[in-house]
Amino acid sequence: MKTVVDKANTRGYANHGWLKTHHTFSFANYYNPKRVHFGMLRVLNDDSVAPGEGFDTHPHKNMEVISIPLKGYLRHGDSIRNSEVITPGDIQVMSAGTGIFHSEFNDSGEEQLDFLQIWVFPREENTEPHYKSYDIRPVLKKNELGLMIAPDGSAPASINQDAWFSMGTLDAGLVKEYKLHSKKNGVYLFVIEGEVEVANTVLSKRDGAGFWDTDSIAIEVLKHATVLLMEVPME
């Protein structure tokens, strides 16, 4: 098994006043040649947006964009006439394809918005753009790794890539095995809260680690934890 570990305090960071953001992979003004992507996983941004603020309308092309609210209310608008607000328990998936413009704002005038923005390289380029949100609460069962994105219809959402995303909140003392779906894939684990150990490596809040050339990983929960697993092709 091959591994890469990205500790929380080694991520790129930017403070724009209204936005405080950490970048696991190279993004905007943060560039680390050793940390550009993990297989088809290109961006993992940990964003905190001030009340009433947000990202004005901007373009995306040929990228799968997944937004996962952790706290607060995320308002989305785009050039294909979608407009809605999502909150923890929802996710949104945008397939940019040939091109799409969108905006993301904190819909609350009082509460901070925390969310993860994730970009994945697409399986096919120049497809028709689309957007959809999904309620993932039914798959988020206590002490389970709930599958929320899959290419085969086995999860609420799918993207234009052979990718599987799972998330779970796990009690201390548990050991959860995650089996990869293909030998060509790797899995990137991001610790949202808590502390786990994988392959003799302790991972704490906002640490990330990638694992590949393996059939499975075992996640030992050291402290009550919420984890996100992103399985993607490595090439």
PDB file of C-alpha atoms in Angstrom:
ATOM      1  CA  MET A   1       0.000   0.000   0.000  1.00  0.00           C
ATOM      2  CA  LYS A   2       1.189   3.497  -0.859  1.00  0.00           C
ATOM      3  CA  THR A   3       0.237   6.487   1.259  1.00  0.00           C
ATOM      4  CA  VAL A   4       0.449  10.261   1.372  1.00  0.00           C
ATOM      5  CA  VAL A   5      -0.352  12.309   4.481  1.00  0.00           C
ATOM      6  CA  ASP A   6      -1.445  15.962   4.425  1.00  0.00           C
ATOM      7  CA  LYS A   7      -1.630  17.351   7.953  1.00  0.00           C
ATOM      8  CA  ALA A   8      -4.084  20.167   8.610  1.00  0.00           C
ATOM      9  CA  ASN A   9      -1.389  22.687   9.558  1.00  0.00           C
ATOM     10  CA  THR A  10       0.503  22.137   6.279  1.00  0.00           C
ATOM     11  CA  ARG A  11      -2.394  23.180   4.035  1.00  0.00           C
ATOM     12  CA  GLY A  12      -2.464  26.404   2.069  1.00  0.00           C
ATOM     13  CA  TYR A  13      -4.350  29.208   3.820  1.00  0.00           C
ATOM     14  CA  ALA A  14      -5.887  32.495   2.756  1.00  0.00           C
ATOM     15  CA  ASN A  15      -7.798  35.079   4.801  1.00  0.00           C
ATOM     16  CA  HIS A  16      -9.859  37.408   2.636  1.00  0.00           C
ATOM     17  CA  GLY A  17     -11.801  38.841   5.576  1.00  0.00           C
ATOM     18  CA  TRP A  18     -15.201  37.547   4.470  1.00  0.00           C
ATOM     19  CA  LEU A  19     -13.619  34.185   3.519  1.00  0.00           C
ATOM     20  CA  LYS A  20     -11.159  32.069   5.445  1.00  0.00           C
ATOM     21  CA  THR A  21     -10.052  29.067   3.397  1.00  0.00           C
ATOM     22  CA  HIS A  22      -7.654  26.143   3.674  1.00  0.00           C
ATOM     23  CA  HIS A  23      -6.448  24.322   0.555  1.00  0.00           C
ATOM     24  CA  THR A  24      -5.347  20.685   0.809  1.00  0.00           C
ATOM     25  CA  PHE A  25      -4.201  20.821  -2.826  1.00  0.00           C
ATOM     26  CA  SER A  26      -2.682  23.652  -4.864  1.00  0.00           C
ATOM     27  CA  PHE A  27      -5.307  26.319  -5.504  1.00  0.00           C
ATOM     28  CA  ALA A  28      -5.359  30.057  -6.326  1.00  0.00           C
ATOM     29  CA  ASN A  29      -2.236  31.638  -4.771  1.00  0.00           C
ATOM     30  CA  TYR A  30      -1.213  28.429  -2.985  1.00  0.00           C
ATOM     31  CA  TYR A  31       1.040  26.189  -5.062  1.00  0.00           C
ATOM     32  CA  ASN A  32       2.889  23.112  -3.855  1.00  0.00           C
ATOM     33  CA  PRO A  33       4.330  20.963  -6.668  1.00  0.00           C
ATOM     34  CA  LYS A  34       4.109  17.891  -4.410  1.00  0.00           C
ATOM     35  CA  ARG A  35       0.462  18.579  -3.641  1.00  0.00           C
ATOM     36  CA  VAL A  36      -1.393  19.319  -6.883  1.00  0.00           C
ATOM     37  CA  HIS A  37      -3.930  16.482  -6.872  1.00  0.00           C
ATOM     38  CA  PHE A  38      -4.613  12.950  -5.653  1.00  0.00           C
ATOM     39  CA  GLY A  39      -5.467  10.929  -8.727  1.00  0.00           C
ATOM     40  CA  MET A  40      -8.619  12.467 -10.204  1.00  0.00           C
ATOM     41  CA  LEU A  41      -9.239  14.469  -6.987  1.00  0.00           C
ATOM     42  CA  ARG A  42      -8.086  17.985  -7.870  1.00  0.00           C
ATOM     43  CA  VAL A  43      -9.371  20.359  -5.146  1.00  0.00           C
ATOM     44  CA  LEU A  44     -10.324  20.003  -1.486  1.00  0.00           C
ATOM     45  CA  ASN A  45     -11.084  23.429  -0.022  1.00  0.00           C
ATOM     46  CA  ASP A  46     -12.248  23.954   3.549  1.00  0.00           C
ATOM     47  CA  ASP A  47     -14.136  27.266   3.394  1.00  0.00           C
ATOM     48  CA  SER A  48     -15.619  29.480   6.107  1.00  0.00           C
ATOM     49  CA  VAL A  49     -17.796  32.345   4.819  1.00  0.00           C
ATOM     50  CA  ALA A  50     -18.984  35.329   6.844  1.00  0.00           C
ATOM     51  CA  PRO A  51     -22.736  36.054   7.179  1.00  0.00           C
ATOM     52  CA  GLY A  52     -24.250  37.466   3.990  1.00  0.00           C
ATOM     53  CA  GLU A  53     -21.010  37.123   2.015  1.00  0.00           C
ATOM     54  CA  GLY A  54     -20.002  34.741  -0.749  1.00  0.00           C
ATOM     55  CA  PHE A  55     -18.502  33.982  -4.125  1.00  0.00           C
ATOM     56  CA  ASP A  56     -19.885  36.186  -6.899  1.00  0.00           C
ATOM     57  CA  THR A  57     -20.800  34.631 -10.248  1.00  0.00           C
ATOM     58  CA  HIS A  58     -17.775  32.924 -11.796  1.00  0.00           C
ATOM     59  CA  PRO A  59     -17.177  30.254 -14.468  1.00  0.00           C
ATOM     60  CA  HIS A  60     -16.256  26.573 -14.341  1.00  0.00           C
ATOM     61  CA  LYS A  61     -15.497  24.240 -17.235  1.00  0.00           C
ATOM     62  CA  ASN A  62     -14.788  20.494 -17.480  1.00  0.00           C
ATOM     63  CA  MET A  63     -14.778  19.861 -13.747  1.00  0.00           C
ATOM     64  CA  GLU A  64     -17.065  18.017 -11.335  1.00  0.00           C
ATOM     65  CA  VAL A  65     -17.770  20.323  -8.379  1.00  0.00           C
ATOM     66  CA  ILE A  66     -19.170  18.924  -5.124  1.00  0.00           C
ATOM     67  CA  SER A  67     -20.177  21.179  -2.204  1.00  0.00           C
ATOM     68  CA  ILE A  68     -20.768  19.718   1.260  1.00  0.00           C
ATOM     69  CA  PRO A  69     -22.134  22.111   3.937  1.00  0.00           C
ATOM     70  CA  LEU A  70     -20.800  21.454   7.431  1.00  0.00           C
ATOM     71  CA  LYS A  71     -22.516  24.378   9.179  1.00  0.00           C
ATOM     72  CA  GLY A  72     -25.024  27.026   8.121  1.00  0.00           C
ATOM     73  CA  TYR A  73     -26.830  27.700   4.869  1.00  0.00           C
ATOM     74  CA  LEU A  74     -25.285  27.627   1.386  1.00  0.00           C
ATOM     75  CA  ARG A  75     -27.153  29.478  -1.378  1.00  0.00           C
ATOM     76  CA  HIS A  76     -26.407  28.437  -4.967  1.00  0.00           C
ATOM     77  CA  GLY A  77     -27.303  30.177  -8.210  1.00  0.00           C
ATOM     78  CA  ASP A  78     -26.187  29.396 -11.760  1.00  0.00           C
ATOM     79  CA  SER A  79     -26.523  30.197 -15.439  1.00  0.00           C
ATOM     80  CA  ILE A  80     -28.833  27.244 -16.107  1.00  0.00           C
ATOM     81  CA  ARG A  81     -31.546  28.720 -13.879  1.00  0.00           C
ATOM     82  CA  ASN A  82     -30.977  26.783 -10.681  1.00  0.00           C
ATOM     83  CA  SER A  83     -31.332  28.588  -7.355  1.00  0.00           C
ATOM     84  CA  GLU A  84     -31.652  26.991  -3.934  1.00  0.00           C
ATOM     85  CA  VAL A  85     -30.295  26.800  -0.382  1.00  0.00           C
ATOM     86  CA  ILE A  86     -28.741  23.688   1.125  1.00  0.00           C
ATOM     87  CA  THR A  87     -27.630  22.919   4.680  1.00  0.00           C
ATOM     88  CA  PRO A  88     -25.827  20.042   6.479  1.00  0.00           C
ATOM     89  CA  GLY A  89     -27.428  16.781   5.341  1.00  0.00           C
ATOM     90  CA  ASP A  90     -27.573  18.035   1.749  1.00  0.00           C
ATOM     91  CA  ILE A  91     -24.884  18.069  -0.925  1.00  0.00           C
ATOM     92  CA  GLN A  92     -24.786  19.702  -4.332  1.00  0.00           C
ATOM     93  CA  VAL A  93     -23.138  18.350  -7.470  1.00  0.00           C
ATOM     94  CA  MET A  94     -22.346  20.481 -10.476  1.00  0.00           C
ATOM     95  CA  SER A  95     -21.004  19.011 -13.703  1.00  0.00           C
ATOM     96  CA  ALA A  96     -19.446  22.016 -15.447  1.00  0.00           C
ATOM     97  CA  GLY A  97     -18.894  20.314 -18.809  1.00  0.00           C
ATOM     98  CA  THR A  98     -18.784  22.815 -21.668  1.00  0.00           C
ATOM     99  CA  GLY A  99     -19.150  25.672 -19.200  1.00  0.00           C
ATOM    100  CA  ILE A 100     -21.348  27.040 -16.445  1.00  0.00           C
ATOM    101  CA  PHE A 101     -21.438  30.192 -14.333  1.00  0.00           C
ATOM    102  CA  HIS A 102     -22.456  29.975 -10.687  1.00  0.00           C
ATOM    103  CA  SER A 103     -22.388  31.808  -7.374  1.00  0.00           C
ATOM    104  CA  GLU A 104     -22.253  30.543  -3.785  1.00  0.00           C
ATOM    105  CA  PHE A 105     -23.294  32.686  -0.819  1.00  0.00           C
ATOM    106  CA  ASN A 106     -23.901  32.411   2.886  1.00  0.00           C
ATOM    107  CA  ASP A 107     -27.696  32.671   3.021  1.00  0.00           C
ATOM    108  CA  SER A 108     -27.668  33.674   6.694  1.00  0.00           C
ATOM    109  CA  GLY A 109     -27.138  37.224   7.881  1.00  0.00           C
ATOM    110  CA  GLU A 110     -26.045  36.013  11.310  1.00  0.00           C
ATOM    111  CA  GLU A 111     -24.455  32.557  11.156  1.00  0.00           C
ATOM    112  CA  GLN A 112     -21.098  31.524   9.707  1.00  0.00           C
ATOM    113  CA  LEU A 113     -21.153  29.138   6.734  1.00  0.00           C
ATOM    114  CA  ASP A 114     -18.625  26.283   6.731  1.00  0.00           C
ATOM    115  CA  PHE A 115     -18.466  23.997   3.732  1.00  0.00           C
ATOM    116  CA  LEU A 116     -16.153  21.767   1.736  1.00  0.00           C
ATOM    117  CA  GLN A 117     -15.708  22.453  -1.959  1.00  0.00           C
ATOM    118  CA  ILE A 118     -14.304  19.509  -3.908  1.00  0.00           C
ATOM    119  CA  TRP A 119     -13.295  19.317  -7.558  1.00  0.00           C
ATOM    120  CA  VAL A 120     -12.841  16.063  -9.480  1.00  0.00           C
ATOM    121  CA  PHE A 121     -11.516  15.732 -13.016  1.00  0.00           C
ATOM    122  CA  PRO A 122     -14.331  14.390 -15.262  1.00  0.00           C
ATOM    123  CA  ARG A 123     -14.387  11.060 -17.062  1.00  0.00           C
ATOM    124  CA  GLU A 124     -15.539  12.814 -20.247  1.00  0.00           C
ATOM    125  CA  GLU A 125     -14.958  16.423 -21.222  1.00  0.00           C
ATOM    126  CA  ASN A 126     -17.299  18.911 -22.927  1.00  0.00           C
ATOM    127  CA  THR A 127     -20.516  17.262 -21.753  1.00  0.00           C
ATOM    128  CA  GLU A 128     -23.724  19.220 -21.212  1.00  0.00           C
ATOM    129  CA  PRO A 129     -23.525  21.108 -17.890  1.00  0.00           C
ATOM    130  CA  HIS A 130     -25.955  20.262 -15.117  1.00  0.00           C
ATOM    131  CA  TYR A 131     -26.575  20.820 -11.415  1.00  0.00           C
ATOM    132  CA  LYS A 132     -28.527  18.970  -8.754  1.00  0.00           C
ATOM    133  CA  SER A 133     -28.738  18.837  -4.970  1.00  0.00           C
ATOM    134  CA  TYR A 134     -29.296  15.670  -2.941  1.00  0.00           C
ATOM    135  CA  ASP A 135     -30.608  14.866   0.519  1.00  0.00           C
ATOM    136  CA  ILE A 136     -28.055  12.434   1.980  1.00  0.00           C
ATOM    137  CA  ARG A 137     -29.640  12.145   5.440  1.00  0.00           C
ATOM    138  CA  PRO A 138     -31.106   8.685   4.694  1.00  0.00           C
ATOM    139  CA  VAL A 139     -27.611   7.242   4.137  1.00  0.00           C
ATOM    140  CA  LEU A 140     -25.961   8.976   7.113  1.00  0.00           C
ATOM    141  CA  LYS A 141     -26.540   6.266   9.709  1.00  0.00           C
ATOM    142  CA  LYS A 142     -24.726   6.254  13.049  1.00  0.00           C
ATOM    143  CA  ASN A 143     -21.448   4.315  13.024  1.00  0.00           C
ATOM    144  CA  GLU A 144     -21.699   3.585   9.295  1.00  0.00           C
ATOM    145  CA  LEU A 145     -19.874   4.943   6.251  1.00  0.00           C
ATOM    146  CA  GLY A 146     -22.809   6.238   4.231  1.00  0.00           C
ATOM    147  CA  LEU A 147     -22.339   6.068   0.453  1.00  0.00           C
ATOM    148  CA  MET A 148     -23.513   9.372  -1.044  1.00  0.00           C
ATOM    149  CA  ILE A 149     -21.880   9.419  -4.501  1.00  0.00           C
ATOM    150  CA  ALA A 150     -21.429   6.395  -6.782  1.00  0.00           C
ATOM    151  CA  PRO A 151     -21.340   5.820 -10.560  1.00  0.00           C
ATOM    152  CA  ASP A 152     -23.673   2.825 -10.560  1.00  0.00           C
ATOM    153  CA  GLY A 153     -26.911   4.141  -9.047  1.00  0.00           C
ATOM    154  CA  SER A 154     -26.201   2.711  -5.588  1.00  0.00           C
ATOM    155  CA  ALA A 155     -26.024   6.167  -3.952  1.00  0.00           C
ATOM    156  CA  PRO A 156     -28.199   9.291  -4.017  1.00  0.00           C
ATOM    157  CA  ALA A 157     -25.762  11.163  -6.295  1.00  0.00           C
ATOM    158  CA  SER A 158     -23.341  10.466  -9.122  1.00  0.00           C
ATOM    159  CA  ILE A 159     -20.746  12.503 -10.987  1.00  0.00           C
ATOM    160  CA  ASN A 160     -19.100  12.288 -14.386  1.00  0.00           C
ATOM    161  CA  GLN A 161     -16.339  10.067 -13.000  1.00  0.00           C
ATOM    162  CA  ASP A 162     -15.922   6.557 -11.582  1.00  0.00           C
ATOM    163  CA  ALA A 163     -15.897   7.907  -8.039  1.00  0.00           C
ATOM    164  CA  TRP A 164     -17.371   6.800  -4.719  1.00  0.00           C
ATOM    165  CA  PHE A 165     -17.798   9.280  -1.845  1.00  0.00           C
ATOM    166  CA  SER A 166     -18.771   8.142   1.652  1.00  0.00           C
ATOM    167  CA  MET A 167     -19.204   9.994   4.940  1.00  0.00           C
ATOM    168  CA  GLY A 168     -19.828   8.810   8.461  1.00  0.00           C
ATOM    169  CA  THR A 169     -19.841   9.778  12.131  1.00  0.00           C
ATOM    170  CA  LEU A 170     -18.163   7.053  14.182  1.00  0.00           C
ATOM    171  CA  ASP A 171     -17.830   6.348  17.903  1.00  0.00           C
ATOM    172  CA  ALA A 172     -14.438   5.885  19.558  1.00  0.00           C
ATOM    173  CA  GLY A 173     -13.295   2.269  19.676  1.00  0.00           C
ATOM    174  CA  LEU A 174     -14.798   1.246  16.356  1.00  0.00           C
ATOM    175  CA  VAL A 175     -12.749  -0.213  13.517  1.00  0.00           C
ATOM    176  CA  LYS A 176     -14.328   0.258  10.078  1.00  0.00           C
ATOM    177  CA  GLU A 177     -12.979  -1.424   6.968  1.00  0.00           C
ATOM    178  CA  TYR A 178     -13.305   0.383   3.658  1.00  0.00           C
ATOM    179  CA  LYS A 179     -12.977  -1.781   0.545  1.00  0.00           C
ATOM    180  CA  LEU A 180     -11.981  -0.086  -2.697  1.00  0.00           C
ATOM    181  CA  HIS A 181     -14.088  -0.723  -5.788  1.00  0.00           C
ATOM    182  CA  SER A 182     -11.190  -1.049  -8.244  1.00  0.00           C
ATOM    183  CA  LYS A 183      -7.479  -1.798  -8.123  1.00  0.00           C
ATOM    184  CA  LYS A 184      -7.006   1.300 -10.295  1.00  0.00           C
ATOM    185  CA  ASN A 185      -8.442   3.526  -7.572  1.00  0.00           C
ATOM    186  CA  GLY A 186      -7.137   5.212  -4.479  1.00  0.00           C
ATOM    187  CA  VAL A 187      -9.078   6.588  -1.532  1.00  0.00           C
ATOM    188  CA  TYR A 188      -8.492   9.941   0.147  1.00  0.00           C
ATOM    189  CA  LEU A 189      -9.665  10.187   3.759  1.00  0.00           C
ATOM    190  CA  PHE A 190     -10.415  13.612   5.264  1.00  0.00           C
ATOM    191  CA  VAL A 191     -11.079  13.926   8.986  1.00  0.00           C
ATOM    192  CA  ILE A 192     -13.790  16.541   9.498  1.00  0.00           C
ATOM    193  CA  GLU A 193     -13.832  16.087  13.275  1.00  0.00           C
ATOM    194  CA  GLY A 194     -12.204  13.762  15.788  1.00  0.00           C
ATOM    195  CA  GLU A 195      -9.239  11.421  15.486  1.00  0.00           C
ATOM    196  CA  VAL A 196      -8.619   8.136  13.673  1.00  0.00           C
ATOM    197  CA  GLU A 197      -5.711   5.853  12.892  1.00  0.00           C
ATOM    198  CA  VAL A 198      -5.125   4.316   9.464  1.00  0.00           C
ATOM    199  CA  ALA A 199      -2.049   2.318   8.434  1.00  0.00           C
ATOM    200  CA  ASN A 200      -0.258   3.264  11.679  1.00  0.00           C
ATOM    201  CA  THR A 201      -0.859   6.957  11.010  1.00  0.00           C
ATOM    202  CA  VAL A 202      -2.895   9.077  13.428  1.00  0.00           C
ATOM    203  CA  LEU A 203      -5.113  11.624  11.688  1.00  0.00           C
ATOM    204  CA  SER A 204      -6.784  14.453  13.598  1.00  0.00           C
ATOM    205  CA  LYS A 205      -9.274  17.196  12.755  1.00  0.00           C
ATOM    206  CA  ARG A 206      -8.850  18.431   9.141  1.00  0.00           C
ATOM    207  CA  ASP A 207      -5.950  16.056   8.430  1.00  0.00           C
ATOM    208  CA  GLY A 208      -6.098  14.172   5.142  1.00  0.00           C
ATOM    209  CA  ALA A 209      -4.385  11.056   3.807  1.00  0.00           C
ATOM    210  CA  GLY A 210      -4.464   9.138   0.544  1.00  0.00           C
ATOM    211  CA  PHE A 211      -4.101   5.380   0.138  1.00  0.00           C
ATOM    212  CA  TRP A 212      -3.623   3.381  -3.064  1.00  0.00           C
ATOM    213  CA  ASP A 213      -2.218   0.097  -4.375  1.00  0.00           C
ATOM    214  CA  THR A 214      -4.398  -1.633  -1.789  1.00  0.00           C
ATOM    215  CA  ASP A 215      -7.707  -3.485  -1.692  1.00  0.00           C
ATOM    216  CA  SER A 216      -8.879  -1.903   1.562  1.00  0.00           C
ATOM    217  CA  ILE A 217      -8.042   0.275   4.538  1.00  0.00           C
ATOM    218  CA  ALA A 218      -8.958  -0.163   8.205  1.00  0.00           C
ATOM    219  CA  ILE A 219     -10.067   2.971  10.078  1.00  0.00           C
ATOM    220  CA  GLU A 220      -9.598   2.759  13.855  1.00  0.00           C
ATOM    221  CA  VAL A 221     -11.549   5.496  15.632  1.00  0.00           C
ATOM    222  CA  LEU A 222      -9.525   6.976  18.489  1.00  0.00           C
ATOM    223  CA  LYS A 223     -11.875   9.872  19.285  1.00  0.00           C
ATOM    224  CA  HIS A 224     -15.495  10.334  18.156  1.00  0.00           C
ATOM    225  CA  ALA A 225     -14.999  11.272  14.516  1.00  0.00           C
ATOM    226  CA  THR A 226     -16.671  12.405  11.324  1.00  0.00           C
ATOM    227  CA  VAL A 227     -14.798  11.321   8.207  1.00  0.00           C
ATOM    228  CA  LEU A 228     -15.150  11.822   4.457  1.00  0.00           C
ATOM    229  CA  LEU A 229     -13.811   9.187   2.052  1.00  0.00           C
ATOM    230  CA  MET A 230     -13.275  10.034  -1.631  1.00  0.00           C
ATOM    231  CA  GLU A 231     -12.399   7.075  -3.865  1.00  0.00           C
ATOM    232  CA  VAL A 232     -11.197   8.089  -7.326  1.00  0.00           C
ATOM    233  CA  PRO A 233      -9.191   6.624 -10.217  1.00  0.00           C
ATOM    234  CA  MET A 234      -5.502   7.300  -9.796  1.00  0.00           C
ATOM    235  CA  GLU A 235      -4.911   7.781 -13.549  1.00  0.00           C
TER     236      GLU A 235
END
